[in-house]
Amino acid sequence: MIDILLRILVYGAVVSGIWALVASGFSLIFGVSRILNFAHGTFFVLSAYIGISLYKYGLDPYIASVVSVFLVGMIGVALYSGILARIKEHEVMIIIVTLAFALLVEQILILLFGEHGISYPSLITGVLRIGSVPITYKRILAFFVAIICLILLEVFINKTRTGKKVSASSQNVEGAMLVGINVDRIFMLTMFISAVLAGIGGILYTQVFAATPMVAMKSLIYAFAIVILGGLGSVRGSIVAAFIVGYVITIVITFFGARWSEFVTLLLIIAILIFRPTGLFGVEE
Amino acid sequence: MMVSKLPEMDMRQIIAWTIFLIAGLAIPFAVSEAFLYLLGLTMIFLILTISWDIIVGYTGQVNLGHTVFVGLGAYTAALLQVPSRFSGSVDFLANMSPVPVPVSILMGGIVAALFGLGIGIITLRLKGYYFSLVTAILPLVFMQSVYVFSNIFGGEEGFSIGLERSLSESPLLRYYFAFAVFMISFILIWLLVNSEIGLKFRAVRDDEVLAEALGINVVKYKILAFVTSSFFAGIGGATLVHYRITIGPDVYDIPLMLLIILSAVIGGLGTLYGPVFGGFAIYLLKNWWLKGAVQAFPAWLPVNDEVLLYILLIVVAVIAPEGLWSKIKRFTVKKEEALPE
């Protein structure tokens, strides 16, 4: 029994850390620019596939990770400035275009790599044993990288000048423009950070689990549950909610099997919407 | 449904409809049986595009889970025809005797509408984003349900309801049946969106605050639009099952959702006619010659028919965010205005 509890505690922390990265990026871009980015899961999957390809061409796995995360960030910027910035007034179209982009990338990845799952080359090997529960160093690495990234994100938004410009733009776009903030540059920067966070999440995820092109859409289920629970647009809420959702999913998978995780997540979302529609940290608009 | 005064149709519309009706009735005698089968599927697809337009085009709520209601209607109809699939899990349902086809189609619509009511009550009282987020994940969850309860729903392969339970054993009559269901659906939806209720739908879409101030119960009309939209999606799904005899998880799937979106966006949202034209063009494009068009690309390029469709959708959305149809219309109007007096 203690074994199971320990396993849930450790594995849940890893899953939660990864989803916190993904969801905070999704929440960030929505909070700042009101873009509901259905292609967010695509950044998550793309970074893993780009990293694996770079590794196969002979790059060191660490360098491959950094390069692929940066590339995914640039793809995010390109998506924003090439397409989304032009149709920003049409909310319906933003949703449709990002969804179409996500499915487009999914199809291309299936054509190039096939539907089977792939794993990232190990950045670190070894196993730590706590009692009889084996914990690979990969999981520990994933957890700590995720936590460090989240702390950096918090520091960036609250302490740096640029970060303050980001939160100013998220509070009031017109006001931010009036005090001389180049809002379009801020949006681009936010898109870059958002995509990078998803990209890091993707690499950490494929370290531990296998990824398929279809994970891009499936990861959205968890990301949505987290941002709805945390409150749309609240980065801090997303982080707290990620740990709640992460542990719920881990418990469900441990006791009932992975195939129930989508159902339970949907039920969770519905329950939140019935009892606390503004989420834990959301503000009434 | 209260229709105080029948909306008027102008002469051009009547002529267009007469031509469409005659063409629809006469075309089976001019085309091959395989193409006729495809045309019937197109008619059913049009039910899906016009019903999606009710909630998205007329009330402005982006429903990304329309295929869930299609699937619910389809699986309801299929299970009503083959209740023996319940044996071993829900035994009391397994002994139902199969119902007549029209009943099963109607039940498909009702089940979809009830589910839409539940989802609508929870999500439509919140900001529009929540509705999109929740409807977006519904297809993924329902796809999963088909695999989890595969002894009932048939898993990946689905199951067949048998030719004797189809709309008709003659391909010609089957086509006419699909055509009739489309016509009836179109007329009912047309009456709804052109009635006073439809006017309120549009008021909600254009300015929620103003609509509320005018005494329109915004949430109630959003839910009404969503339930109607889901009902016709269910009708479409149930008709599809009786048309092609088989059922599988593809009815829930996101590519079908994108096809519906693409058709309505190209045709123009909130016009009803737009999604009909768009649906016709896109469905035939995809199933008739897009697969051939893919062959024209060099083999090393990762291109298939879906890739081409998604690129098309993104391009159209960037060029004409308000729909290609309204772009064309504005272009012609501008030309007329530019004429010297």
PDB file of C-alpha atoms in Angstrom, chain A residues 49-260:
ATOM      1  CA  TYR A  49       9.921  15.094 -33.161  1.00  0.00           C
ATOM      2  CA  ILE A  50      12.394  17.804 -34.207  1.00  0.00           C
ATOM      3  CA  GLY A  51      14.700  16.879 -31.321  1.00  0.00           C
ATOM      4  CA  ILE A  52      14.608  13.193 -32.209  1.00  0.00           C
ATOM      5  CA  SER A  53      15.339  13.965 -35.868  1.00  0.00           C
ATOM      6  CA  LEU A  54      18.284  16.189 -34.949  1.00  0.00           C
ATOM      7  CA  TYR A  55      19.608  13.429 -32.695  1.00  0.00           C
ATOM      8  CA  LYS A  56      19.358  10.957 -35.552  1.00  0.00           C
ATOM      9  CA  TYR A  57      21.440  13.319 -37.683  1.00  0.00           C
ATOM     10  CA  GLY A  58      24.173  13.000 -35.080  1.00  0.00           C
ATOM     11  CA  LEU A  59      23.566  15.923 -32.743  1.00  0.00           C
ATOM     12  CA  ASP A  60      24.234  15.545 -29.034  1.00  0.00           C
ATOM     13  CA  PRO A  61      20.855  15.007 -27.268  1.00  0.00           C
ATOM     14  CA  TYR A  62      21.307  18.094 -25.065  1.00  0.00           C
ATOM     15  CA  ILE A  63      22.136  20.341 -28.012  1.00  0.00           C
ATOM     16  CA  ALA A  64      19.309  18.757 -30.019  1.00  0.00           C
ATOM     17  CA  SER A  65      16.879  19.600 -27.208  1.00  0.00           C
ATOM     18  CA  VAL A  66      17.954  23.224 -26.991  1.00  0.00           C
ATOM     19  CA  VAL A  67      17.882  23.678 -30.762  1.00  0.00           C
ATOM     20  CA  SER A  68      14.476  22.027 -31.162  1.00  0.00           C
ATOM     21  CA  VAL A  69      12.927  24.064 -28.337  1.00  0.00           C
ATOM     22  CA  PHE A  70      14.272  27.253 -29.925  1.00  0.00           C
ATOM     23  CA  LEU A  71      12.962  26.193 -33.355  1.00  0.00           C
ATOM     24  CA  VAL A  72       9.523  25.485 -31.907  1.00  0.00           C
ATOM     25  CA  GLY A  73       9.557  28.949 -30.344  1.00  0.00           C
ATOM     26  CA  MET A  74      10.312  30.428 -33.755  1.00  0.00           C
ATOM     27  CA  ILE A  75       7.531  28.359 -35.347  1.00  0.00           C
ATOM     28  CA  GLY A  76       5.205  29.874 -32.745  1.00  0.00           C
ATOM     29  CA  VAL A  77       6.361  33.380 -33.672  1.00  0.00           C
ATOM     30  CA  ALA A  78       5.951  32.587 -37.375  1.00  0.00           C
ATOM     31  CA  LEU A  79       2.432  31.240 -36.796  1.00  0.00           C
ATOM     32  CA  TYR A  80       1.542  34.375 -34.878  1.00  0.00           C
ATOM     33  CA  SER A  81       2.996  37.021 -37.159  1.00  0.00           C
ATOM     34  CA  GLY A  82       2.325  35.173 -40.417  1.00  0.00           C
ATOM     35  CA  ILE A  83      -1.275  34.141 -39.791  1.00  0.00           C
ATOM     36  CA  LEU A  84      -2.836  34.886 -36.413  1.00  0.00           C
ATOM     37  CA  ALA A  85      -1.932  38.587 -36.277  1.00  0.00           C
ATOM     38  CA  ARG A  86      -3.845  39.155 -39.517  1.00  0.00           C
ATOM     39  CA  ILE A  87      -7.102  37.663 -38.276  1.00  0.00           C
ATOM     40  CA  LYS A  88      -6.985  38.714 -34.650  1.00  0.00           C
ATOM     41  CA  GLU A  89     -10.352  40.481 -34.659  1.00  0.00           C
ATOM     42  CA  HIS A  90     -12.104  37.294 -35.797  1.00  0.00           C
ATOM     43  CA  GLU A  91     -12.235  35.063 -32.720  1.00  0.00           C
ATOM     44  CA  VAL A  92     -14.008  32.304 -34.617  1.00  0.00           C
ATOM     45  CA  MET A  93     -11.287  32.236 -37.246  1.00  0.00           C
ATOM     46  CA  ILE A  94      -8.462  32.155 -34.677  1.00  0.00           C
ATOM     47  CA  ILE A  95      -9.925  28.982 -33.207  1.00  0.00           C
ATOM     48  CA  ILE A  96     -10.526  27.411 -36.606  1.00  0.00           C
ATOM     49  CA  VAL A  97      -7.089  28.288 -37.999  1.00  0.00           C
ATOM     50  CA  THR A  98      -5.149  27.052 -34.974  1.00  0.00           C
ATOM     51  CA  LEU A  99      -7.152  23.812 -34.995  1.00  0.00           C
ATOM     52  CA  ALA A 100      -6.493  23.385 -38.724  1.00  0.00           C
ATOM     53  CA  PHE A 101      -2.789  24.054 -38.148  1.00  0.00           C
ATOM     54  CA  ALA A 102      -2.702  21.424 -35.396  1.00  0.00           C
ATOM     55  CA  LEU A 103      -4.310  18.813 -37.653  1.00  0.00           C
ATOM     56  CA  LEU A 104      -2.072  19.803 -40.573  1.00  0.00           C
ATOM     57  CA  VAL A 105       1.075  19.188 -38.521  1.00  0.00           C
ATOM     58  CA  GLU A 106      -0.413  15.961 -37.146  1.00  0.00           C
ATOM     59  CA  GLN A 107      -0.990  14.637 -40.675  1.00  0.00           C
ATOM     60  CA  ILE A 108       2.489  15.660 -41.843  1.00  0.00           C
ATOM     61  CA  LEU A 109       4.079  13.959 -38.829  1.00  0.00           C
ATOM     62  CA  ILE A 110       2.060  10.791 -39.498  1.00  0.00           C
ATOM     63  CA  LEU A 111       3.194  10.802 -43.137  1.00  0.00           C
ATOM     64  CA  LEU A 112       6.836  11.348 -42.166  1.00  0.00           C
ATOM     65  CA  PHE A 113       7.187   9.219 -39.032  1.00  0.00           C
ATOM     66  CA  GLY A 114       4.157   6.904 -38.907  1.00  0.00           C
ATOM     67  CA  GLU A 115       1.550   6.534 -36.177  1.00  0.00           C
ATOM     68  CA  HIS A 116       3.604   4.465 -33.742  1.00  0.00           C
ATOM     69  CA  GLY A 117       4.995   5.972 -30.547  1.00  0.00           C
ATOM     70  CA  ILE A 118       8.553   7.260 -30.356  1.00  0.00           C
ATOM     71  CA  SER A 119      10.743   8.074 -27.369  1.00  0.00           C
ATOM     72  CA  TYR A 120      13.365  10.730 -26.886  1.00  0.00           C
ATOM     73  CA  PRO A 121      17.026   9.710 -26.506  1.00  0.00           C
ATOM     74  CA  SER A 122      17.860   9.561 -22.810  1.00  0.00           C
ATOM     75  CA  LEU A 123      19.400  12.730 -21.445  1.00  0.00           C
ATOM     76  CA  ILE A 124      20.352  10.889 -18.281  1.00  0.00           C
ATOM     77  CA  THR A 125      20.364   7.229 -17.212  1.00  0.00           C
ATOM     78  CA  GLY A 126      20.156   5.462 -13.884  1.00  0.00           C
ATOM     79  CA  VAL A 127      17.585   4.483 -11.325  1.00  0.00           C
ATOM     80  CA  LEU A 128      17.014   5.683  -7.799  1.00  0.00           C
ATOM     81  CA  ARG A 129      15.268   3.293  -5.403  1.00  0.00           C
ATOM     82  CA  ILE A 130      13.075   4.541  -2.609  1.00  0.00           C
ATOM     83  CA  GLY A 131      11.954   1.442  -0.729  1.00  0.00           C
ATOM     84  CA  SER A 132      10.874  -0.862  -3.519  1.00  0.00           C
ATOM     85  CA  VAL A 133       9.776   1.902  -5.883  1.00  0.00           C
ATOM     86  CA  PRO A 134      12.203   2.439  -8.767  1.00  0.00           C
ATOM     87  CA  ILE A 135      12.441   6.036  -9.937  1.00  0.00           C
ATOM     88  CA  THR A 136      14.456   6.671 -13.066  1.00  0.00           C
ATOM     89  CA  TYR A 137      16.729   9.715 -13.087  1.00  0.00           C
ATOM     90  CA  LYS A 138      14.859  10.756 -16.236  1.00  0.00           C
ATOM     91  CA  ARG A 139      11.735  11.358 -14.164  1.00  0.00           C
ATOM     92  CA  ILE A 140      13.645  13.261 -11.528  1.00  0.00           C
ATOM     93  CA  LEU A 141      15.289  15.381 -14.221  1.00  0.00           C
ATOM     94  CA  ALA A 142      11.907  16.052 -15.852  1.00  0.00           C
ATOM     95  CA  PHE A 143      10.434  17.193 -12.551  1.00  0.00           C
ATOM     96  CA  PHE A 144      13.297  19.538 -11.671  1.00  0.00           C
ATOM     97  CA  VAL A 145      13.592  21.038 -15.147  1.00  0.00           C
ATOM     98  CA  ALA A 146       9.854  21.724 -15.106  1.00  0.00           C
ATOM     99  CA  ILE A 147      10.006  23.369 -11.679  1.00  0.00           C
ATOM    100  CA  ILE A 148      13.021  25.509 -12.650  1.00  0.00           C
ATOM    101  CA  CYS A 149      11.263  26.669 -15.837  1.00  0.00           C
ATOM    102  CA  LEU A 150       8.133  27.595 -13.873  1.00  0.00           C
ATOM    103  CA  ILE A 151      10.168  29.554 -11.332  1.00  0.00           C
ATOM    104  CA  LEU A 152      11.989  31.355 -14.155  1.00  0.00           C
ATOM    105  CA  LEU A 153       8.625  32.184 -15.727  1.00  0.00           C
ATOM    106  CA  GLU A 154       7.336  33.653 -12.455  1.00  0.00           C
ATOM    107  CA  VAL A 155      10.505  35.693 -11.978  1.00  0.00           C
ATOM    108  CA  PHE A 156      10.387  36.885 -15.577  1.00  0.00           C
ATOM    109  CA  ILE A 157       6.781  38.076 -15.389  1.00  0.00           C
ATOM    110  CA  ASN A 158       6.960  39.678 -11.961  1.00  0.00           C
ATOM    111  CA  LYS A 159      10.507  40.987 -11.700  1.00  0.00           C
ATOM    112  CA  THR A 160      11.808  41.985 -15.123  1.00  0.00           C
ATOM    113  CA  ARG A 161      10.884  45.090 -17.088  1.00  0.00           C
ATOM    114  CA  THR A 162       9.830  43.115 -20.166  1.00  0.00           C
ATOM    115  CA  GLY A 163       7.804  40.757 -17.995  1.00  0.00           C
ATOM    116  CA  LYS A 164       5.961  43.715 -16.513  1.00  0.00           C
ATOM    117  CA  LYS A 165       5.191  44.904 -20.031  1.00  0.00           C
ATOM    118  CA  VAL A 166       3.741  41.435 -20.714  1.00  0.00           C
ATOM    119  CA  SER A 167       1.460  41.576 -17.709  1.00  0.00           C
ATOM    120  CA  ALA A 168       0.505  45.180 -18.520  1.00  0.00           C
ATOM    121  CA  SER A 169      -0.569  44.091 -22.007  1.00  0.00           C
ATOM    122  CA  SER A 170      -2.573  41.243 -20.550  1.00  0.00           C
ATOM    123  CA  GLN A 171      -4.438  43.590 -18.219  1.00  0.00           C
ATOM    124  CA  ASN A 172      -5.282  46.289 -20.739  1.00  0.00           C
ATOM    125  CA  VAL A 173      -4.065  46.380 -24.323  1.00  0.00           C
ATOM    126  CA  GLU A 174      -5.100  49.993 -25.013  1.00  0.00           C
ATOM    127  CA  GLY A 175      -3.580  51.173 -21.754  1.00  0.00           C
ATOM    128  CA  ALA A 176      -0.335  49.375 -22.553  1.00  0.00           C
ATOM    129  CA  MET A 177      -0.223  51.054 -25.968  1.00  0.00           C
ATOM    130  CA  LEU A 178      -0.835  54.458 -24.372  1.00  0.00           C
ATOM    131  CA  VAL A 179       2.189  54.161 -22.088  1.00  0.00           C
ATOM    132  CA  GLY A 180       4.332  53.346 -25.088  1.00  0.00           C
ATOM    133  CA  ILE A 181       4.532  49.553 -25.040  1.00  0.00           C
ATOM    134  CA  ASN A 182       4.926  47.976 -28.461  1.00  0.00           C
ATOM    135  CA  VAL A 183       2.064  45.548 -27.946  1.00  0.00           C
ATOM    136  CA  ASP A 184       2.676  43.618 -31.134  1.00  0.00           C
ATOM    137  CA  ARG A 185       6.257  42.857 -30.081  1.00  0.00           C
ATOM    138  CA  ILE A 186       4.988  41.776 -26.671  1.00  0.00           C
ATOM    139  CA  PHE A 187       2.474  39.423 -28.312  1.00  0.00           C
ATOM    140  CA  MET A 188       5.242  37.923 -30.427  1.00  0.00           C
ATOM    141  CA  LEU A 189       7.472  37.482 -27.395  1.00  0.00           C
ATOM    142  CA  THR A 190       4.623  35.881 -25.468  1.00  0.00           C
ATOM    143  CA  MET A 191       3.958  33.493 -28.322  1.00  0.00           C
ATOM    144  CA  PHE A 192       7.655  32.586 -28.303  1.00  0.00           C
ATOM    145  CA  ILE A 193       7.683  31.922 -24.546  1.00  0.00           C
ATOM    146  CA  SER A 194       4.417  30.013 -24.738  1.00  0.00           C
ATOM    147  CA  ALA A 195       5.688  27.758 -27.526  1.00  0.00           C
ATOM    148  CA  VAL A 196       9.027  27.265 -25.758  1.00  0.00           C
ATOM    149  CA  LEU A 197       7.273  26.157 -22.561  1.00  0.00           C
ATOM    150  CA  ALA A 198       5.216  23.633 -24.543  1.00  0.00           C
ATOM    151  CA  GLY A 199       8.374  22.548 -26.354  1.00  0.00           C
ATOM    152  CA  ILE A 200      10.265  21.880 -23.128  1.00  0.00           C
ATOM    153  CA  GLY A 201       7.215  20.009 -21.837  1.00  0.00           C
ATOM    154  CA  GLY A 202       7.221  17.887 -24.989  1.00  0.00           C
ATOM    155  CA  ILE A 203      10.854  16.881 -24.625  1.00  0.00           C
ATOM    156  CA  LEU A 204      10.458  16.040 -20.946  1.00  0.00           C
ATOM    157  CA  TYR A 205       7.290  14.060 -21.708  1.00  0.00           C
ATOM    158  CA  THR A 206       8.925  11.973 -24.438  1.00  0.00           C
ATOM    159  CA  GLN A 207      11.840  11.281 -22.106  1.00  0.00           C
ATOM    160  CA  VAL A 208       9.460   9.398 -19.837  1.00  0.00           C
ATOM    161  CA  PHE A 209       6.564   8.352 -22.072  1.00  0.00           C
ATOM    162  CA  ALA A 210       6.240   7.616 -25.785  1.00  0.00           C
ATOM    163  CA  ALA A 211       4.756  10.276 -28.038  1.00  0.00           C
ATOM    164  CA  THR A 212       2.682   9.832 -31.189  1.00  0.00           C
ATOM    165  CA  PRO A 213       1.544  12.576 -33.580  1.00  0.00           C
ATOM    166  CA  MET A 214      -1.935  12.215 -32.030  1.00  0.00           C
ATOM    167  CA  VAL A 215      -0.642  13.289 -28.601  1.00  0.00           C
ATOM    168  CA  ALA A 216      -0.875  16.890 -29.841  1.00  0.00           C
ATOM    169  CA  MET A 217      -4.674  16.744 -29.659  1.00  0.00           C
ATOM    170  CA  LYS A 218      -4.835  14.530 -26.574  1.00  0.00           C
ATOM    171  CA  SER A 219      -2.542  16.793 -24.582  1.00  0.00           C
ATOM    172  CA  LEU A 220      -5.094  19.544 -25.156  1.00  0.00           C
ATOM    173  CA  ILE A 221      -7.628  17.655 -23.008  1.00  0.00           C
ATOM    174  CA  TYR A 222      -5.361  17.917 -19.969  1.00  0.00           C
ATOM    175  CA  ALA A 223      -4.256  21.448 -20.801  1.00  0.00           C
ATOM    176  CA  PHE A 224      -7.903  22.558 -21.040  1.00  0.00           C
ATOM    177  CA  ALA A 225      -8.834  20.857 -17.781  1.00  0.00           C
ATOM    178  CA  ILE A 226      -5.934  22.611 -16.083  1.00  0.00           C
ATOM    179  CA  VAL A 227      -6.630  26.086 -17.439  1.00  0.00           C
ATOM    180  CA  ILE A 228     -10.352  25.781 -16.706  1.00  0.00           C
ATOM    181  CA  LEU A 229      -9.614  24.696 -13.131  1.00  0.00           C
ATOM    182  CA  GLY A 230      -6.921  27.329 -12.695  1.00  0.00           C
ATOM    183  CA  GLY A 231      -8.952  30.079 -14.324  1.00  0.00           C
ATOM    184  CA  LEU A 232      -8.470  31.107 -17.956  1.00  0.00           C
ATOM    185  CA  GLY A 233      -5.522  33.457 -18.297  1.00  0.00           C
ATOM    186  CA  SER A 234      -4.074  32.958 -14.820  1.00  0.00           C
ATOM    187  CA  VAL A 235      -0.566  31.488 -15.042  1.00  0.00           C
ATOM    188  CA  ARG A 236      -0.253  30.916 -11.315  1.00  0.00           C
ATOM    189  CA  GLY A 237      -3.674  29.238 -11.281  1.00  0.00           C
ATOM    190  CA  SER A 238      -2.528  26.934 -14.074  1.00  0.00           C
ATOM    191  CA  ILE A 239       0.470  25.801 -12.062  1.00  0.00           C
ATOM    192  CA  VAL A 240      -1.594  24.944  -8.977  1.00  0.00           C
ATOM    193  CA  ALA A 241      -4.318  23.328 -11.092  1.00  0.00           C
ATOM    194  CA  ALA A 242      -1.717  21.282 -12.986  1.00  0.00           C
ATOM    195  CA  PHE A 243      -0.757  19.528  -9.779  1.00  0.00           C
ATOM    196  CA  ILE A 244      -4.393  18.811  -8.892  1.00  0.00           C
ATOM    197  CA  VAL A 245      -5.210  17.479 -12.372  1.00  0.00           C
ATOM    198  CA  GLY A 246      -1.862  15.677 -12.610  1.00  0.00           C
ATOM    199  CA  TYR A 247      -2.490  13.785  -9.397  1.00  0.00           C
ATOM    200  CA  VAL A 248      -6.103  12.980 -10.303  1.00  0.00           C
ATOM    201  CA  ILE A 249      -4.926  11.518 -13.632  1.00  0.00           C
ATOM    202  CA  THR A 250      -2.131   9.550 -11.951  1.00  0.00           C
ATOM    203  CA  ILE A 251      -4.529   8.090  -9.384  1.00  0.00           C
ATOM    204  CA  VAL A 252      -7.053   7.147 -12.082  1.00  0.00           C
ATOM    205  CA  ILE A 253      -4.370   5.515 -14.223  1.00  0.00           C
ATOM    206  CA  THR A 254      -2.903   3.638 -11.251  1.00  0.00           C
ATOM    207  CA  PHE A 255      -6.194   2.185 -10.061  1.00  0.00           C
ATOM    208  CA  PHE A 256      -8.377   1.982 -13.188  1.00  0.00           C
ATOM    209  CA  GLY A 257      -6.047   2.016 -16.192  1.00  0.00           C
ATOM    210  CA  ALA A 258      -4.998   4.627 -18.742  1.00  0.00           C
ATOM    211  CA  ARG A 259      -8.082   4.298 -20.928  1.00  0.00           C
ATOM    212  CA  TRP A 260     -10.237   6.019 -18.313  1.00  0.00           C
TER     213      TRP A 260
END
